């Protein structure tokens, strides 16, 4: 694991495992390890978490295909995991990654490329 | 809205509204506008989004209480919204915030204070 950047922070407690028994499918945030940008939000189950930990590349569970999904498998826009975090309730995940190419399927660097608009 | 920080990025398309018709309750990420840290993940419905936009402070929908929840309402640890983002599918939200005090109910600065651990 590389040295901690400012926006990553330093873990202040022992490592934790996501609680997939309670939450079989949980949201996972991908954050760019270099820029700090939030790149995308997707979903992770136990299989995807295991695959991420074993390979060092971010895996998710595709809800549309109901299948394990290695990010960038077809596009080449893989996410090399630099660090991971688990939240206080063990039901949300943070992947801090080195992003190859665009994180978003639209070709944008991040999926969050638009400002939020108030209800009309 | 304050000037864009590096880790926030610049919107590259017109503003968007979250699609609550398709996704009534969607994940929302809070990111610290100063440090870039990902602070927490919670849930937002149309009511919470509207309250956030109208007040300038992050609101969520508490799933445990099934009620509108102004972050910091009781603790004082409010989140002043600096900018918001909506993702490509309009089913995830990013709040970029000035966090007062701790974001996490444990007293930690961020809910993501532990590293992820491989399955045992």
Coordinates of C-alpha atoms in Angstrom, one line a residue:
Chain A
X1 CA 0.0 0.0 0.0
X2 CA 1.3 3.4 -0.9
X3 CA 1.8 6.3 1.5
X4 CA -1.3 8.0 2.7
X5 CA -2.4 11.2 0.9
X6 CA -4.1 14.0 2.8
X7 CA -7.6 13.4 1.4
X8 CA -7.3 9.7 2.2
X9 CA -6.7 10.2 5.9
X10 CA -5.1 7.6 8.2
X11 CA -7.0 4.7 9.7
X12 CA -7.6 5.2 13.4
X13 CA -8.7 1.7 14.3
X14 CA -8.0 -1.9 13.3
X15 CA -9.0 -3.1 9.9
X16 CA -12.6 -4.2 9.4
X17 CA -14.5 -6.6 7.1
X18 CA -17.7 -5.5 5.4
X19 CA -20.7 -7.2 6.9
X20 CA -22.2 -9.0 3.9
X21 CA -24.4 -11.2 6.1
X22 CA -26.4 -8.2 7.2
X23 CA -26.0 -6.3 3.9
X24 CA -25.4 -8.6 1.0
X25 CA -25.1 -5.8 -1.5
X26 CA -23.6 -2.5 -0.4
X27 CA -22.6 0.7 -2.1
X28 CA -18.9 1.2 -2.9
X29 CA -17.3 4.5 -3.7
X30 CA -14.3 4.7 -6.0
X31 CA -12.0 7.7 -5.2
X32 CA -9.0 8.7 -7.4
X33 CA -5.8 8.2 -5.4
X34 CA -4.0 10.9 -7.2
X35 CA -6.6 13.7 -7.6
X36 CA -8.9 12.8 -4.8
X37 CA -11.9 13.0 -7.1
X38 CA -14.9 10.8 -6.4
X39 CA -15.1 8.7 -9.5
X40 CA -18.1 6.5 -9.3
X41 CA -20.5 4.7 -7.0
X42 CA -21.3 1.0 -7.7
X43 CA -22.3 -2.1 -5.7
X44 CA -20.2 -4.8 -4.0
X45 CA -21.2 -8.2 -2.7
X46 CA -19.0 -10.7 -1.0
X47 CA -17.8 -12.2 -4.3
X48 CA -16.8 -8.8 -5.6
X49 CA -15.0 -7.9 -2.4
X50 CA -13.1 -11.1 -2.4
X51 CA -12.1 -10.7 -6.0
X52 CA -10.9 -7.1 -5.3
X53 CA -8.8 -8.2 -2.3
X54 CA -7.3 -11.1 -4.2
X55 CA -6.5 -9.4 -7.4
X56 CA -5.8 -5.8 -6.3
X57 CA -8.2 -4.5 -8.9
X58 CA -11.7 -3.1 -8.2
X59 CA -14.5 -5.5 -8.7
X60 CA -18.2 -4.8 -8.3
X61 CA -21.5 -6.6 -8.7
X62 CA -23.4 -5.6 -11.8
X63 CA -27.0 -5.3 -10.8
X64 CA -28.1 -5.2 -14.4
X65 CA -26.3 -8.3 -15.4
X66 CA -26.5 -9.9 -11.9
X67 CA -22.8 -10.9 -12.2
X68 CA -19.4 -10.2 -10.9
X69 CA -17.9 -7.2 -12.8
X70 CA -14.2 -6.4 -13.0
X71 CA -14.2 -2.6 -13.7
X72 CA -12.6 -2.1 -17.0
X73 CA -12.7 -5.7 -18.1
X74 CA -13.9 -4.7 -21.5
X75 CA -12.9 -1.1 -21.7
X76 CA -9.5 -1.5 -20.2
X77 CA -10.4 1.3 -17.8
X78 CA -9.3 -0.7 -14.7
X79 CA -9.0 0.5 -11.2
X80 CA -5.9 -0.6 -9.3
X81 CA -6.6 -0.5 -5.7
X82 CA -4.3 1.6 -3.6
X83 CA -6.2 1.4 -0.3
X84 CA -9.6 0.4 0.9
X85 CA -11.8 1.6 3.7
X86 CA -14.9 0.2 5.4
X87 CA -17.4 2.5 7.1
X88 CA -18.5 2.6 10.8
X89 CA -21.6 0.4 10.1
X90 CA -19.6 -2.0 7.8
X91 CA -22.2 -1.5 5.1
X92 CA -20.3 0.9 2.8
X93 CA -16.9 0.6 1.1
X94 CA -14.4 3.0 -0.2
X95 CA -11.9 2.0 -2.9
X96 CA -9.0 4.4 -3.3
X97 CA -7.7 3.7 -6.8
X98 CA -5.3 4.4 -9.6
X99 CA -7.8 4.9 -12.4
X100 CA -6.8 4.0 -15.9
X101 CA -8.7 6.1 -18.5
X102 CA -12.2 7.2 -17.8
X103 CA -14.1 5.9 -14.8
X104 CA -17.5 6.7 -16.4
X105 CA -19.0 4.7 -19.3
X106 CA -19.8 8.0 -21.0
X107 CA -16.1 8.7 -21.4
X108 CA -16.0 11.3 -18.6
X109 CA -13.2 11.1 -16.1
X110 CA -15.8 10.8 -13.2
X111 CA -19.4 9.8 -13.2
X112 CA -20.1 12.9 -11.1
X113 CA -19.5 15.3 -14.0
X114 CA -22.7 17.3 -13.5
X115 CA -23.8 19.7 -10.8
X116 CA -26.9 18.9 -8.9
X117 CA -30.0 20.9 -9.8
X118 CA -32.8 21.9 -7.5
X119 CA -36.2 20.4 -8.1
X120 CA -38.1 22.3 -10.8
Chain B
X1 CA -20.7 28.3 -4.8
X2 CA -17.1 28.6 -3.9
X3 CA -14.3 28.0 -6.4
X4 CA -13.6 24.5 -7.6
X5 CA -10.9 22.6 -5.9
X6 CA -8.7 20.1 -7.7
X7 CA -10.3 17.0 -6.2
X8 CA -13.8 18.3 -7.0
X9 CA -13.3 18.7 -10.7
X10 CA -15.3 20.9 -13.0
X11 CA -18.7 20.0 -14.3
X12 CA -18.5 19.2 -18.0
X13 CA -22.2 19.2 -18.8
X14 CA -25.4 21.0 -17.8
X15 CA -26.8 20.5 -14.2
X16 CA -28.9 17.4 -13.6
X17 CA -31.6 16.4 -11.2
X18 CA -31.5 13.1 -9.4
X19 CA -34.2 10.7 -10.9
X20 CA -36.2 9.9 -7.8
X21 CA -39.0 8.5 -9.9
X22 CA -36.8 5.7 -11.0
X23 CA -34.8 5.5 -7.7
X24 CA -36.8 6.8 -4.8
X25 CA -33.9 6.3 -2.3
X26 CA -30.4 6.7 -3.6
X27 CA -26.9 6.7 -2.0
X28 CA -25.3 10.0 -1.3
X29 CA -21.6 10.6 -0.6
X30 CA -20.4 13.4 1.5
X31 CA -16.9 14.7 0.7
X32 CA -15.0 17.3 2.7
X33 CA -14.6 20.4 0.6
X34 CA -11.3 21.3 2.4
X35 CA -9.5 18.0 2.8
X36 CA -11.1 16.0 0.0
X37 CA -11.8 13.1 2.4
X38 CA -14.8 11.0 1.8
X39 CA -16.8 11.5 5.1
X40 CA -19.8 9.3 4.9
X41 CA -22.4 7.5 2.8
X42 CA -26.1 7.9 3.5
X43 CA -29.4 7.9 1.7
X44 CA -31.4 10.7 0.0
X45 CA -34.9 10.8 -1.2
X46 CA -36.7 13.6 -3.0
X47 CA -37.7 15.3 0.3
X48 CA -34.1 15.3 1.6
X49 CA -32.8 16.5 -1.7
X50 CA -35.2 19.4 -1.7
X51 CA -34.4 20.3 1.9
X52 CA -30.7 20.3 1.0
X53 CA -31.1 22.5 -2.0
X54 CA -33.4 24.9 -0.1
X55 CA -31.4 25.2 3.1
X56 CA -27.8 24.8 1.9
X57 CA -27.2 22.1 4.5
X58 CA -27.0 18.4 3.8
X59 CA -30.2 16.4 4.5
X60 CA -30.6 12.7 4.3
X61 CA -33.4 10.2 4.7
X62 CA -32.9 8.1 7.9
X63 CA -33.8 4.5 7.0
X64 CA -33.9 3.5 10.6
X65 CA -36.3 6.3 11.6
X66 CA -37.9 6.5 8.1
X67 CA -37.8 10.3 8.4
X68 CA -36.1 13.3 7.0
X69 CA -32.7 13.8 8.8
X70 CA -30.8 17.0 8.8
X71 CA -27.2 15.9 9.4
X72 CA -26.0 17.4 12.7
X73 CA -29.5 18.4 13.8
X74 CA -28.9 17.0 17.3
X75 CA -25.0 16.9 17.4
X76 CA -24.4 20.2 15.8
X77 CA -22.1 18.5 13.3
X78 CA -23.8 20.0 10.3
X79 CA -22.6 19.9 6.7
X80 CA -22.8 23.1 4.8
X81 CA -23.1 22.3 1.1
X82 CA -20.4 23.9 -1.1
X83 CA -21.3 22.0 -4.3
X84 CA -23.4 19.1 -5.3
X85 CA -22.9 16.5 -8.1
X86 CA -25.3 14.0 -9.7
X87 CA -23.9 10.9 -11.4
X88 CA -24.3 9.7 -15.0
X89 CA -27.3 7.5 -14.2
X90 CA -28.9 10.1 -12.0
X91 CA -29.1 7.6 -9.2
X92 CA -26.2 8.7 -6.9
X93 CA -25.4 12.0 -5.3
X94 CA -22.3 13.7 -4.2
X95 CA -22.4 16.5 -1.5
X96 CA -19.2 18.5 -1.2
X97 CA -19.4 20.0 2.2
X98 CA -17.9 22.1 4.9
X99 CA -18.1 19.7 7.8
X100 CA -18.5 21.0 11.3
X101 CA -17.1 18.6 13.9
X102 CA -17.1 14.9 13.2
X103 CA -19.0 13.4 10.3
X104 CA -19.3 10.0 12.1
X105 CA -21.5 9.2 15.0
X106 CA -18.6 7.5 16.6
X107 CA -16.8 10.8 16.9
X108 CA -14.4 10.0 14.1
X109 CA -13.8 12.7 11.5
X110 CA -14.9 10.3 8.7
X111 CA -17.0 7.2 8.8
X112 CA -14.3 5.5 6.7
X113 CA -11.7 5.4 9.5
X114 CA -10.8 1.7 9.1
X115 CA -9.0 -0.1 6.4
X116 CA -10.8 -2.9 4.6
X117 CA -9.8 -6.4 5.5
X118 CA -9.7 -9.5 3.2
X119 CA -12.3 -12.2 4.0
X120 CA -11.0 -14.5 6.8

